[in-house]
mmCIF file of C-alpha atoms and ligand atoms in Angstrom:
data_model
loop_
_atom_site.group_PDB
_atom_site.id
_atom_site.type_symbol
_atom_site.label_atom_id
_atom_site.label_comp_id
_atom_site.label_asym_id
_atom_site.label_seq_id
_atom_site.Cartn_x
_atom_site.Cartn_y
_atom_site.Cartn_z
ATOM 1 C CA UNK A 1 67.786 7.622 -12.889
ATOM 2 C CA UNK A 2 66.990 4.891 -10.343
ATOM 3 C CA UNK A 3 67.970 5.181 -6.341
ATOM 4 C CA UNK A 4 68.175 1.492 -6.755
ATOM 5 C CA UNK A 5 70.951 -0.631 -5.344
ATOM 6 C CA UNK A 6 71.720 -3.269 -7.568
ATOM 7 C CA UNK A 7 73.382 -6.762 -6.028
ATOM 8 C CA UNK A 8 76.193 -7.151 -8.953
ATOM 9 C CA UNK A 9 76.951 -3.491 -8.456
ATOM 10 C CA UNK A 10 76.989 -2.670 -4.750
ATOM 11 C CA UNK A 11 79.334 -5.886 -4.492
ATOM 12 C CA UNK A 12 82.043 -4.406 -6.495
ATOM 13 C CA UNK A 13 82.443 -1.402 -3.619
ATOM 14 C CA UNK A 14 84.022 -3.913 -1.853
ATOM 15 C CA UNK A 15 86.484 -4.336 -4.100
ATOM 16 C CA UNK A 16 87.021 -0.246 -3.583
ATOM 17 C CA UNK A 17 88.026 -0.640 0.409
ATOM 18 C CA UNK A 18 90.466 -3.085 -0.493
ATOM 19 C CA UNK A 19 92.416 -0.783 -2.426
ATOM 20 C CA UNK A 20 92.018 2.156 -0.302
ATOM 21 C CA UNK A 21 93.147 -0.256 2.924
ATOM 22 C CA UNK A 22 96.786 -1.338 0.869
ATOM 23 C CA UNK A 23 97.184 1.787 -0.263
ATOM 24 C CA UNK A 24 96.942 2.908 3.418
ATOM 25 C CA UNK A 25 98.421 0.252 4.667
ATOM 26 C CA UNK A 26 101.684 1.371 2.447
ATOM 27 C CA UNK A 27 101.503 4.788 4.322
ATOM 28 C CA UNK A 28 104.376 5.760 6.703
ATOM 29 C CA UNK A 29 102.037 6.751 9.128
ATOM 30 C CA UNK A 30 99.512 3.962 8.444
ATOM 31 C CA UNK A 31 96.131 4.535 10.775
ATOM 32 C CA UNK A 32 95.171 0.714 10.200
ATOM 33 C CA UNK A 33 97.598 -2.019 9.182
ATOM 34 C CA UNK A 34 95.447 -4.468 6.737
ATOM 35 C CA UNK A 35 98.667 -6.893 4.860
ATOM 36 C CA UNK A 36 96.096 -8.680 3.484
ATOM 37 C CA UNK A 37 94.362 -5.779 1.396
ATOM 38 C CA UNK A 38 96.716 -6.151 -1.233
ATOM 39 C CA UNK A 39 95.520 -9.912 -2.189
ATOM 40 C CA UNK A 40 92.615 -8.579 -3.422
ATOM 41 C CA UNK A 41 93.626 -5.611 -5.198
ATOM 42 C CA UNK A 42 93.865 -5.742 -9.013
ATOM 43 C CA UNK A 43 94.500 -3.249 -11.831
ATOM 44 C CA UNK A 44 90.853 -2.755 -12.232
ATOM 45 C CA UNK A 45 89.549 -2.453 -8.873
ATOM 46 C CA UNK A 46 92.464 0.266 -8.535
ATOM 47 C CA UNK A 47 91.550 2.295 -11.868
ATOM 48 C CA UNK A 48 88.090 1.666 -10.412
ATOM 49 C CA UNK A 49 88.617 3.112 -6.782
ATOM 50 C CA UNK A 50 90.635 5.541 -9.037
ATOM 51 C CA UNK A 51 87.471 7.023 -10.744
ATOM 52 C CA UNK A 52 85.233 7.341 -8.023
ATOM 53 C CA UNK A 53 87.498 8.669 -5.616
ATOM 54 C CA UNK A 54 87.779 11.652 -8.228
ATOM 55 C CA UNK A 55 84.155 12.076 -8.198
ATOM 56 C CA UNK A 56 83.902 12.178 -4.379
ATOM 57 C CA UNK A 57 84.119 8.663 -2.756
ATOM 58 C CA UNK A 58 84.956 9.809 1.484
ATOM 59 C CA UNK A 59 87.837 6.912 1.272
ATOM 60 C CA UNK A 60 88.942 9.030 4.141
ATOM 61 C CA UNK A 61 86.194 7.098 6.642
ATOM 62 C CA UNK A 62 87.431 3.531 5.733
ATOM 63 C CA UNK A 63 90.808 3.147 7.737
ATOM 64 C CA UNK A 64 89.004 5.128 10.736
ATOM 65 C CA UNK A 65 86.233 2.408 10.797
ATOM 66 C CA UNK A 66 88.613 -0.329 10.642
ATOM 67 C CA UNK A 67 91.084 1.372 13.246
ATOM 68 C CA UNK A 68 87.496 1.481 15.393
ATOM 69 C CA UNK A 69 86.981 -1.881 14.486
ATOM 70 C CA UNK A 70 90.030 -3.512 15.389
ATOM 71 C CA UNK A 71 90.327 -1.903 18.665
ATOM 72 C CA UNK A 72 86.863 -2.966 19.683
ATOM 73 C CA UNK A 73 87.123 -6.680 18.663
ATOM 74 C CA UNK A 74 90.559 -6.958 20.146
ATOM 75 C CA UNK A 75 89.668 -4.772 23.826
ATOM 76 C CA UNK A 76 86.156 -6.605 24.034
ATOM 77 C CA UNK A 77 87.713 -9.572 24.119
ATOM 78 C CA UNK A 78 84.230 -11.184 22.775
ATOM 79 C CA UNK A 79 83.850 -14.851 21.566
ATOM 80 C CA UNK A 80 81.708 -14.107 18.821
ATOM 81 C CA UNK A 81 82.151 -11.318 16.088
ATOM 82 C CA UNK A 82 79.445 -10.925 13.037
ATOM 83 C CA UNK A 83 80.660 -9.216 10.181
ATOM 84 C CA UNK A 84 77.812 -7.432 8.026
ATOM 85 C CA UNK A 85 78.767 -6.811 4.931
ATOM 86 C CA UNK A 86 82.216 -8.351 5.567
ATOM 87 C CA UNK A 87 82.734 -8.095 1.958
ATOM 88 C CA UNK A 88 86.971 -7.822 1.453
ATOM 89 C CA UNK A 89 87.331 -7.731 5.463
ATOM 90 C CA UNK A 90 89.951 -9.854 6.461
ATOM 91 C CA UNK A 91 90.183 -9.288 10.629
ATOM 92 C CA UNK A 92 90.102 -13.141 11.224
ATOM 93 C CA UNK A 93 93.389 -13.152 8.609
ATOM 94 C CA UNK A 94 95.216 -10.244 10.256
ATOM 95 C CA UNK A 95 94.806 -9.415 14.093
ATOM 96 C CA UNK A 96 95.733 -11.614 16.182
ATOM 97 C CA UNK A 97 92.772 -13.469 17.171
ATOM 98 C CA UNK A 98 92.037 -16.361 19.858
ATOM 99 C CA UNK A 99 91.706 -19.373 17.826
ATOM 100 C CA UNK A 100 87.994 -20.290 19.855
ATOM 101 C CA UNK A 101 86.674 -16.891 18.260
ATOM 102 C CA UNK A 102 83.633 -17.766 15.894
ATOM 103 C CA UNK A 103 83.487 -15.162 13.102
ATOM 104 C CA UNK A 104 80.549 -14.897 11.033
ATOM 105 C CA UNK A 105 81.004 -13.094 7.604
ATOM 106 C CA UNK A 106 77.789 -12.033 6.261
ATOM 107 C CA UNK A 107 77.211 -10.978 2.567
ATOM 108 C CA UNK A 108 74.990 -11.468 -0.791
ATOM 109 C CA UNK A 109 75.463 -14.590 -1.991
ATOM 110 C CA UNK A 110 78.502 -15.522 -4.085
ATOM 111 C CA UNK A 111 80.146 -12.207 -2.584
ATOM 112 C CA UNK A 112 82.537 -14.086 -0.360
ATOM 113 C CA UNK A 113 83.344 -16.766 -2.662
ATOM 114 C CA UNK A 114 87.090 -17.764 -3.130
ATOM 115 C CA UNK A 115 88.088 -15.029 -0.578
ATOM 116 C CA UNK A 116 89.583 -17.696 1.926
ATOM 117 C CA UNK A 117 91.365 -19.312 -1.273
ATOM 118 C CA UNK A 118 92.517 -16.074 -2.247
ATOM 119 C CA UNK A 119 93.990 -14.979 1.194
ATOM 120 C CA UNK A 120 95.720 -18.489 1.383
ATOM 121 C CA UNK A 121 97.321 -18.327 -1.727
ATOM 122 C CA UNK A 122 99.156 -14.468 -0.427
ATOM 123 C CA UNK A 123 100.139 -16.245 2.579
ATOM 124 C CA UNK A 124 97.180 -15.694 5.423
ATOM 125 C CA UNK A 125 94.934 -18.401 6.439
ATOM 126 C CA UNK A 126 91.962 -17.726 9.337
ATOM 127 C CA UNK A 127 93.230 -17.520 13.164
ATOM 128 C CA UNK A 128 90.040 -18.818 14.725
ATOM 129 C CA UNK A 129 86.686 -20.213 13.419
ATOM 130 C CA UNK A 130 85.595 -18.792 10.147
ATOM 131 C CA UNK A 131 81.896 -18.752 9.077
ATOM 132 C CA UNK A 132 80.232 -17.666 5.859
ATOM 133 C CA UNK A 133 76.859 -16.788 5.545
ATOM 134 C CA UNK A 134 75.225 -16.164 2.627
ATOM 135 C CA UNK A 135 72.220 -13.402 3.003
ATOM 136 C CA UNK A 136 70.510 -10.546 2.015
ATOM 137 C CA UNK A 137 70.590 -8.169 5.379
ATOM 138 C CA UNK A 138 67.342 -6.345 4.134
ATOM 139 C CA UNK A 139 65.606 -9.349 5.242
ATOM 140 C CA UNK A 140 65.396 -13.232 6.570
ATOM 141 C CA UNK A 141 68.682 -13.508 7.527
ATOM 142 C CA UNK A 142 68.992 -13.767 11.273
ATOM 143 C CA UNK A 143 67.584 -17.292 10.158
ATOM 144 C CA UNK A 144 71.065 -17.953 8.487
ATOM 145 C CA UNK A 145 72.911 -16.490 10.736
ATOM 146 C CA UNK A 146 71.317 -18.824 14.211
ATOM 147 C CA UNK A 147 71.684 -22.022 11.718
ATOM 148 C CA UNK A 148 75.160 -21.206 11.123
ATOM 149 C CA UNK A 149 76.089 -21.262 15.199
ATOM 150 C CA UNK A 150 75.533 -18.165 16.488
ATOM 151 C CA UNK A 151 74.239 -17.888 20.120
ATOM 152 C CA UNK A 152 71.758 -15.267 20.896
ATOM 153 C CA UNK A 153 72.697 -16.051 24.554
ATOM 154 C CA UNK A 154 76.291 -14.963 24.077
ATOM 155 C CA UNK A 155 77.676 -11.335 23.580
ATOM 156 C CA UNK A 156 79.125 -10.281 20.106
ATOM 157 C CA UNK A 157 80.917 -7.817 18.080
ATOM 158 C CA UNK A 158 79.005 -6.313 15.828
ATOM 159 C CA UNK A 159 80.521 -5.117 12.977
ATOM 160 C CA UNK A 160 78.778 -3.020 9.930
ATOM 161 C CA UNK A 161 80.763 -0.982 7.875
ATOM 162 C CA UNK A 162 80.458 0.586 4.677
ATOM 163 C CA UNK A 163 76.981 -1.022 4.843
ATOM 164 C CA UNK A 164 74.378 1.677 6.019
ATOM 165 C CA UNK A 165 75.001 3.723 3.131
ATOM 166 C CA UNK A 166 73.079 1.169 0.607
ATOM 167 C CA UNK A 167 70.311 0.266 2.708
ATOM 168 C CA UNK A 168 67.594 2.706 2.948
ATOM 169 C CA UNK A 169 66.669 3.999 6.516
ATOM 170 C CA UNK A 170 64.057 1.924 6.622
ATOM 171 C CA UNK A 171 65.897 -1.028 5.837
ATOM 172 C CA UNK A 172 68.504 0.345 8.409
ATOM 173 C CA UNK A 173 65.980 0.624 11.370
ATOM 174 C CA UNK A 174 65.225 -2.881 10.696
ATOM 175 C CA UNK A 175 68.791 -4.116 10.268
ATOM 176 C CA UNK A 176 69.613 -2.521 14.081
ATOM 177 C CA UNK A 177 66.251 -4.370 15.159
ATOM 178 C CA UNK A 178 67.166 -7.427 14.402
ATOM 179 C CA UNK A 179 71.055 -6.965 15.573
ATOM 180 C CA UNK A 180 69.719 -5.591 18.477
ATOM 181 C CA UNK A 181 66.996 -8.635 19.211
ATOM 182 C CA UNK A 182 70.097 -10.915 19.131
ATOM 183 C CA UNK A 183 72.141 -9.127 21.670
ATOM 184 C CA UNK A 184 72.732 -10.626 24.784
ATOM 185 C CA UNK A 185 74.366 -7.483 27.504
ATOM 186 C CA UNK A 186 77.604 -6.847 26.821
ATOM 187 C CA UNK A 187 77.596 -7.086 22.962
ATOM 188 C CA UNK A 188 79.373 -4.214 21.168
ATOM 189 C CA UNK A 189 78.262 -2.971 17.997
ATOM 190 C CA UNK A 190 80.800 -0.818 15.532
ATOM 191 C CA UNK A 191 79.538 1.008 12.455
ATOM 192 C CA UNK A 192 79.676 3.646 10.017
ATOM 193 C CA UNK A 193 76.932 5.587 8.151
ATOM 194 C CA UNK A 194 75.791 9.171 6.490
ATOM 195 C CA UNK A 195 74.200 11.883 7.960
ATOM 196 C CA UNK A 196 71.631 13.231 6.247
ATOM 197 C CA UNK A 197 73.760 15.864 4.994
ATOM 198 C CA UNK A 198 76.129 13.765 3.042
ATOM 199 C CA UNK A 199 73.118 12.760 0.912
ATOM 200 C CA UNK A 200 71.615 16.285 0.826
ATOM 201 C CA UNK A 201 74.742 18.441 -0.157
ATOM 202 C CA UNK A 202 75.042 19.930 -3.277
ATOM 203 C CA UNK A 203 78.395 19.876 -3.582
ATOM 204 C CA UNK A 204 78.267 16.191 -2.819
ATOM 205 C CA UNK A 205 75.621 15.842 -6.131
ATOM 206 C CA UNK A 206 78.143 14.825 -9.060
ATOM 207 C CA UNK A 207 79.608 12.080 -6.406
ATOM 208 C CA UNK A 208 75.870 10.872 -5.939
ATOM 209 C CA UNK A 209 74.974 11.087 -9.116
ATOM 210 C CA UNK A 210 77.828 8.481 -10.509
ATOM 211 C CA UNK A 211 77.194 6.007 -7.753
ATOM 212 C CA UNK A 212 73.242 6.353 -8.933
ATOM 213 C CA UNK A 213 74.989 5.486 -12.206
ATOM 214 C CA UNK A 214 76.823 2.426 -11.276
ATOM 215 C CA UNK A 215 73.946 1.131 -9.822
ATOM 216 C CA UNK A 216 75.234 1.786 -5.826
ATOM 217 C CA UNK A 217 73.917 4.664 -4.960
ATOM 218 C CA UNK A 218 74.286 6.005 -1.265
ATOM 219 C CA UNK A 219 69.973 5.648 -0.077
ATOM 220 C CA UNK A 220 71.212 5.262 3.586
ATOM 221 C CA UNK A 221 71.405 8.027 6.290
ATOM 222 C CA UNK A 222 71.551 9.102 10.071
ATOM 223 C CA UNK A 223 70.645 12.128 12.138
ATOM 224 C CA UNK A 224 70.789 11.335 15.508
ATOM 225 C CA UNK A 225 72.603 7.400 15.864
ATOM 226 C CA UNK A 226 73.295 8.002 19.966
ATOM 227 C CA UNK A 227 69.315 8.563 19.691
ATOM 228 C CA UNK A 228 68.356 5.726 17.661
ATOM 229 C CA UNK A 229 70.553 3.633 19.334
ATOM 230 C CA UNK A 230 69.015 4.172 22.653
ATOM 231 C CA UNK A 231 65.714 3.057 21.481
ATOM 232 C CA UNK A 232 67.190 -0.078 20.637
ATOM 233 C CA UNK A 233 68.865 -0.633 24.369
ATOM 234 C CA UNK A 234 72.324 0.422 23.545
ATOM 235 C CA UNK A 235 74.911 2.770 25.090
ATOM 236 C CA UNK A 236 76.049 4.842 22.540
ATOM 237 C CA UNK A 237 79.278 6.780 21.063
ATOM 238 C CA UNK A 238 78.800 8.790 17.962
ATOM 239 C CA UNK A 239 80.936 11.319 15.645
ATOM 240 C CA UNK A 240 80.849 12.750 12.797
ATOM 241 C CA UNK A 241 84.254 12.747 10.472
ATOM 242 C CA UNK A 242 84.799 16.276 10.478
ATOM 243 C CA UNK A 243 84.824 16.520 14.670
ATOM 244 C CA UNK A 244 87.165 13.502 14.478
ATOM 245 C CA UNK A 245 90.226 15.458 15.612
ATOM 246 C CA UNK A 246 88.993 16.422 18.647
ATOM 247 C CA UNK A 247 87.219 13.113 19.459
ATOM 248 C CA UNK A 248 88.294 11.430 22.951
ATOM 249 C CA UNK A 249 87.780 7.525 21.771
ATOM 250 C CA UNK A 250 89.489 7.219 18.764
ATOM 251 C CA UNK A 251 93.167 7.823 18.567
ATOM 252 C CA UNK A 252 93.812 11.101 16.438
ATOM 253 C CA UNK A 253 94.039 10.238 12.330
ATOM 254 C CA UNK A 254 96.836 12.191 10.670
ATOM 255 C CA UNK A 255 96.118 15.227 8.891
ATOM 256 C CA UNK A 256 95.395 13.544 5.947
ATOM 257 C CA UNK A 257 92.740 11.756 6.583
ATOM 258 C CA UNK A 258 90.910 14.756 7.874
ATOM 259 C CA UNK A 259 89.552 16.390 5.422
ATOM 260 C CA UNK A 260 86.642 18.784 6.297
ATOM 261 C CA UNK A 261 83.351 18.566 5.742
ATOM 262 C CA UNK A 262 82.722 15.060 5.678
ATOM 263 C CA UNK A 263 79.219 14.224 7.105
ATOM 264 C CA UNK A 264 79.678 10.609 8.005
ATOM 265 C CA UNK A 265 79.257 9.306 11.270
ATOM 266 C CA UNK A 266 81.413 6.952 12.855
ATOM 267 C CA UNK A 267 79.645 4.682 16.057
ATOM 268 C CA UNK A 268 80.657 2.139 18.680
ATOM 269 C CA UNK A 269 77.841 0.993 20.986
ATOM 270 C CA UNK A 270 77.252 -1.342 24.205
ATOM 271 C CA UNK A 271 74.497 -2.910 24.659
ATOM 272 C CA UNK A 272 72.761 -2.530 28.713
HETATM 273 C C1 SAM B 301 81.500 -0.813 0.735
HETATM 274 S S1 SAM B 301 81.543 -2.576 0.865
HETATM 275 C C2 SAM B 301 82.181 -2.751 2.507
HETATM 276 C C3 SAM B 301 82.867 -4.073 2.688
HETATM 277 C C4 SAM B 301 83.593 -4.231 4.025
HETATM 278 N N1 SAM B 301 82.683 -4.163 5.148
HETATM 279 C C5 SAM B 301 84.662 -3.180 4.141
HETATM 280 O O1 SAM B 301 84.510 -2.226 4.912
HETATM 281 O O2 SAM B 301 85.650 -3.295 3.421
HETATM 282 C C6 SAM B 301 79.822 -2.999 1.078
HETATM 283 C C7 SAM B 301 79.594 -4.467 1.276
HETATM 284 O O3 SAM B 301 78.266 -4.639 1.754
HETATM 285 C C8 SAM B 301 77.665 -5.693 1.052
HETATM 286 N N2 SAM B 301 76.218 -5.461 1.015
HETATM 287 C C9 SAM B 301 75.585 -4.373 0.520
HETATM 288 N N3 SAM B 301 74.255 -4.530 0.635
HETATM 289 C C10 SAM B 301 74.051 -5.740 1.224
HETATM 290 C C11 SAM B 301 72.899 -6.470 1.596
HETATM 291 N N4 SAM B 301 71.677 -5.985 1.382
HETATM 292 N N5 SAM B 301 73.056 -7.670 2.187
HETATM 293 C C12 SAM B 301 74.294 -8.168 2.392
HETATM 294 N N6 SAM B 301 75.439 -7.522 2.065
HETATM 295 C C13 SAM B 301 75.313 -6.317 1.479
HETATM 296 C C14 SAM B 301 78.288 -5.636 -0.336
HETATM 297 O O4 SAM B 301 78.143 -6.839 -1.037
HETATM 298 C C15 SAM B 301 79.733 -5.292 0.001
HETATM 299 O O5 SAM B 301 80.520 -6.431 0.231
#
């Protein structure tokens, strides 16, 4: 079976987080408050998210990442946020944003289509300056991205999450190259990824084997992101998901969204 990630098929994850973010959302005890998740969600996408959570899928990671998210946009107080990835994101829809914030959502073409359409017809339109980019982050993008309005001389908020896991660490290194070459000091950059022993656990094999399946499979990883980070000029913050409970810069999740032995690493970074 292939380790390739297929376009069509690593798009429809996206459809996954919305579900998992309204069905937190619904929680009592909600660690991230996404209203808008539900727009998106559909019986399919929920038998979907259904299935693979079964096998495996860490849905635990995805309201951390946005709670990290949402508290660096919103304390950074940045005039420029990229979104890689940004696939069913909707921060420019729900937090209460400056209206002179550009936000760039990045994705494979056609990804991002009808999402604004969708979100108005539920109710939420954009708080500030909302741009699409069409791209392929494994290369020639930044191109996009400059032509679109986005200042290499300003700081931004970086933002990748649920991405590392489908691009290989190659692809990765290259990915935080290019992020990093258009970093003025000051930028802040949030993400989420593997460790190597996510991919490498046997116990983890059935999960891996039905995302090889569906044509998504997880190629991505991390060992040391504080490390790699450094190389690239950045400050860096890393933890894994099963030392989140005792971590100083996140609030504490609920119980429930701790569940051991989850090898995923959770980063916020500042570039010097
Ligand atoms: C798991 S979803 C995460 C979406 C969103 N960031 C979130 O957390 O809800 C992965 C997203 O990354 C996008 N993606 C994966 N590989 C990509 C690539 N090479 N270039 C651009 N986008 C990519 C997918 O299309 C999808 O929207």
């Amino acid at each position: 079976m292939s380790d390739e990630v297929r376009p069509a098929s690593v798009k429809l994850t996206s459809d996954w987080m919305a579900v998992i973010r309204a069905r937190e959302d619904a929680q009592p005890d909600a660690y991230l408050h996404d209203p808008c998740a539900a727009a998106f969600v559909t019986p399919a996408s929920e038998a979907a998210l259904d299935a693979i959570q079964a096998a495996g899928l860490p849905s635990p990671i995805v309201p951390i990442r946005g709670r990290l998210g949402d508290i660096t946009l919103m304390e950074s107080g940045l005039k420029q946020v990229v979104c890689l990835g940004a696939g069913t994101d909707a921060r420019p829809y729900r937090l209460p944003v400056p209206p002179d914030l550009a936000y760039f959502e990045l994705d494979l073409p056609g990804q991002l289509d009808g999402k604004s359409e969708l979100l108005r017809a539920a109710g939420f339109e954009a708080r500030c300056e909302l741009r699409v980019v069409e791209a392929d982050l494994r290369a020639g993008w930044t191109e996009a991205l400059l032509a679109a309005g986005y200042s290499p001389a300003e700081p931004a908020h970086w933002i990748a999450e649920g991405l590392f896991y489908y691009l290989t660490p190659a692809e990765g290194t290259a990915l935080l190259s290019a992020i990093s070459e258009l970093s003025a000091p000051g930028s802040w950059l949030t993400f989420d990824g593997p460790d190597t022993r996510f991919l490498t656990d046997p116990a983890k094999s059935g999960f891996h084997h039905q995302m090889r399946e569906r044509g998504a499979p997880f190629v991505g990883s991390f060992t040391d992101p504080v490390r790699q980070l450094a190389g690239h000029g950045w400050s860096a913050q890393a933890v894994v998901h099963r030392e989140l409970a005792t971590c100083a810069w996140l609030p504490k999740p609920p119980a429930r969204l701790l569940s051991p032995g989850l090898d995923l690493w959770l980063a916020r970074a500042h570039r010097r």
